[in-house]
Amino acid sequence: MPLHCRVAIVILALLASLNASAHAILTESTPKLNGSVSAGHQALALKYNSKIDQGRSRLVLIAADKSETPLAITAHADKPNELDSAADLKPGTYVIRWQALALDGHITRGDLPFTVTAAP
């Protein structure tokens, strides 16, 4: 393989790895993916591998009947990798649809399904 082709491959690989590392990846959440929480007022927290623009990111709670409720995000300067919110939840199945804007401008999206059980 000619040298210029090898150099081009190395440059493309480096660019691809830089681009991939720029995306905010969900690393931890409350509730957990496919987990369960008790009914009532619940804190919701989504943690990412990079800093998030908390003011431009979005969280939407989707109930089993497909109704959607935008969730207010509580900004925390000491938790730049998190999107925090809270909701009053009744028993049933839900999805948190999230959209996170990393500080470098890349947007990632995902769904976090979970179940709410009756309070003990």
mmCIF file of C-alpha atoms in Angstrom:
data_model
loop_
_atom_site.group_PDB
_atom_site.id
_atom_site.type_symbol
_atom_site.label_atom_id
_atom_site.label_comp_id
_atom_site.label_asym_id
_atom_site.label_seq_id
_atom_site.Cartn_x
_atom_site.Cartn_y
_atom_site.Cartn_z
ATOM 1 C CA MET A 1 0.000 0.000 0.000
ATOM 2 C CA PRO A 2 1.428 3.383 -0.958
ATOM 3 C CA LEU A 3 2.532 5.687 1.860
ATOM 4 C CA HIS A 4 -0.027 8.391 1.036
ATOM 5 C CA CYS A 5 -2.864 5.843 1.400
ATOM 6 C CA ARG A 6 -1.576 4.750 4.812
ATOM 7 C CA VAL A 7 -1.316 8.380 5.944
ATOM 8 C CA ALA A 8 -4.873 9.052 4.749
ATOM 9 C CA ILE A 9 -6.163 6.008 6.652
ATOM 10 C CA VAL A 10 -4.423 7.124 9.857
ATOM 11 C CA ILE A 11 -5.842 10.652 9.518
ATOM 12 C CA LEU A 12 -9.353 9.329 8.911
ATOM 13 C CA ALA A 13 -9.073 7.027 11.930
ATOM 14 C CA LEU A 14 -7.943 9.940 14.112
ATOM 15 C CA LEU A 15 -10.785 12.151 12.903
ATOM 16 C CA ALA A 16 -13.313 9.379 13.503
ATOM 17 C CA SER A 17 -12.082 8.853 17.062
ATOM 18 C CA LEU A 18 -12.190 12.608 17.780
ATOM 19 C CA ASN A 19 -15.740 12.820 16.460
ATOM 20 C CA ALA A 20 -16.886 9.801 18.493
ATOM 21 C CA SER A 21 -15.387 11.137 21.723
ATOM 22 C CA ALA A 22 -17.265 14.424 21.305
ATOM 23 C CA HIS A 23 -20.697 12.870 21.728
ATOM 24 C CA ALA A 24 -22.382 12.806 25.115
ATOM 25 C CA ILE A 25 -22.977 9.179 26.015
ATOM 26 C CA LEU A 26 -25.399 8.268 28.791
ATOM 27 C CA THR A 27 -23.346 6.430 31.424
ATOM 28 C CA GLU A 28 -25.705 6.217 34.410
ATOM 29 C CA SER A 29 -29.274 7.104 35.276
ATOM 30 C CA THR A 30 -31.903 7.206 37.984
ATOM 31 C CA PRO A 31 -34.082 5.355 37.273
ATOM 32 C CA LYS A 32 -31.899 2.717 35.655
ATOM 33 C CA LEU A 33 -32.524 1.590 32.073
ATOM 34 C CA ASN A 34 -35.482 -0.851 32.270
ATOM 35 C CA GLY A 35 -35.437 -0.441 36.051
ATOM 36 C CA SER A 36 -38.227 0.424 38.438
ATOM 37 C CA VAL A 37 -38.975 3.086 41.032
ATOM 38 C CA SER A 38 -41.821 3.565 43.521
ATOM 39 C CA ALA A 39 -44.754 5.818 42.785
ATOM 40 C CA GLY A 40 -44.613 9.357 44.116
ATOM 41 C CA HIS A 41 -42.293 12.310 43.683
ATOM 42 C CA GLN A 42 -39.068 10.959 42.172
ATOM 43 C CA ALA A 43 -35.777 12.612 41.366
ATOM 44 C CA LEU A 44 -34.578 11.833 37.845
ATOM 45 C CA ALA A 45 -30.887 12.060 36.951
ATOM 46 C CA LEU A 46 -29.105 11.253 33.705
ATOM 47 C CA LYS A 47 -25.294 11.283 33.770
ATOM 48 C CA TYR A 48 -23.117 11.560 30.670
ATOM 49 C CA ASN A 49 -19.475 11.051 29.815
ATOM 50 C CA SER A 50 -18.984 14.716 28.931
ATOM 51 C CA LYS A 51 -20.173 18.179 29.921
ATOM 52 C CA ILE A 52 -23.722 19.004 28.865
ATOM 53 C CA ASP A 53 -25.352 22.298 27.939
ATOM 54 C CA GLN A 54 -28.098 21.931 30.543
ATOM 55 C CA GLY A 55 -30.030 24.926 29.211
ATOM 56 C CA ARG A 56 -30.369 23.551 25.684
ATOM 57 C CA SER A 57 -30.875 19.880 26.461
ATOM 58 C CA ARG A 58 -34.325 18.324 26.750
ATOM 59 C CA LEU A 59 -36.113 15.670 28.809
ATOM 60 C CA VAL A 60 -39.632 14.474 27.989
ATOM 61 C CA LEU A 61 -41.596 11.964 30.060
ATOM 62 C CA ILE A 62 -43.736 9.681 27.905
ATOM 63 C CA ALA A 63 -46.489 7.705 29.656
ATOM 64 C CA ALA A 64 -47.966 4.372 28.547
ATOM 65 C CA ASP A 65 -50.838 6.224 26.816
ATOM 66 C CA LYS A 66 -48.164 8.048 24.721
ATOM 67 C CA SER A 67 -48.873 11.406 26.410
ATOM 68 C CA GLU A 68 -45.756 13.552 26.631
ATOM 69 C CA THR A 69 -44.752 15.856 29.474
ATOM 70 C CA PRO A 70 -41.689 18.088 29.087
ATOM 71 C CA LEU A 71 -39.571 17.948 32.242
ATOM 72 C CA ALA A 72 -37.852 21.001 33.668
ATOM 73 C CA ILE A 73 -34.103 20.509 33.969
ATOM 74 C CA THR A 74 -32.461 21.753 37.129
ATOM 75 C CA ALA A 75 -29.066 23.174 36.211
ATOM 76 C CA HIS A 76 -26.195 22.396 38.580
ATOM 77 C CA ALA A 77 -22.839 24.069 37.986
ATOM 78 C CA ASP A 78 -21.200 21.426 40.169
ATOM 79 C CA LYS A 79 -22.705 18.603 38.064
ATOM 80 C CA PRO A 80 -21.884 19.645 34.471
ATOM 81 C CA ASN A 81 -22.307 16.082 33.176
ATOM 82 C CA GLU A 82 -25.878 15.641 34.443
ATOM 83 C CA LEU A 83 -29.436 16.399 33.479
ATOM 84 C CA ASP A 84 -31.537 16.464 36.664
ATOM 85 C CA SER A 85 -35.282 16.742 37.001
ATOM 86 C CA ALA A 86 -38.163 15.400 39.086
ATOM 87 C CA ALA A 87 -41.693 14.168 38.460
ATOM 88 C CA ASP A 88 -44.758 12.928 40.298
ATOM 89 C CA LEU A 89 -45.185 9.402 39.005
ATOM 90 C CA LYS A 90 -48.106 6.975 39.170
ATOM 91 C CA PRO A 91 -47.718 3.209 38.693
ATOM 92 C CA GLY A 92 -47.203 2.251 35.066
ATOM 93 C CA THR A 93 -44.603 2.201 32.340
ATOM 94 C CA TYR A 94 -42.762 5.299 31.180
ATOM 95 C CA VAL A 95 -39.992 6.430 28.893
ATOM 96 C CA ILE A 96 -37.722 9.408 29.428
ATOM 97 C CA ARG A 97 -36.836 10.689 25.968
ATOM 98 C CA TRP A 98 -33.626 12.672 26.317
ATOM 99 C CA GLN A 99 -31.714 14.981 24.037
ATOM 100 C CA ALA A 100 -28.322 16.071 25.326
ATOM 101 C CA LEU A 101 -26.284 18.864 23.802
ATOM 102 C CA ALA A 102 -22.606 18.445 24.579
ATOM 103 C CA LEU A 103 -20.637 21.659 25.036
ATOM 104 C CA ASP A 104 -18.840 21.009 21.743
ATOM 105 C CA GLY A 105 -22.165 21.257 19.889
ATOM 106 C CA HIS A 106 -22.917 17.590 19.274
ATOM 107 C CA ILE A 107 -26.446 16.381 20.080
ATOM 108 C CA THR A 108 -27.217 12.846 21.165
ATOM 109 C CA ARG A 109 -30.656 11.374 21.804
ATOM 110 C CA GLY A 110 -32.067 8.309 23.442
ATOM 111 C CA ASP A 111 -34.904 6.682 25.329
ATOM 112 C CA LEU A 112 -34.823 5.445 28.914
ATOM 113 C CA PRO A 113 -37.726 3.051 29.578
ATOM 114 C CA PHE A 114 -38.639 2.264 33.192
ATOM 115 C CA THR A 115 -41.517 1.079 35.362
ATOM 116 C CA VAL A 116 -43.195 2.740 38.328
ATOM 117 C CA THR A 117 -44.527 0.356 40.970
ATOM 118 C CA ALA A 118 -47.092 1.087 43.672
ATOM 119 C CA ALA A 119 -45.624 2.788 46.716
ATOM 120 C CA PRO A 120 -44.906 0.353 49.576
#
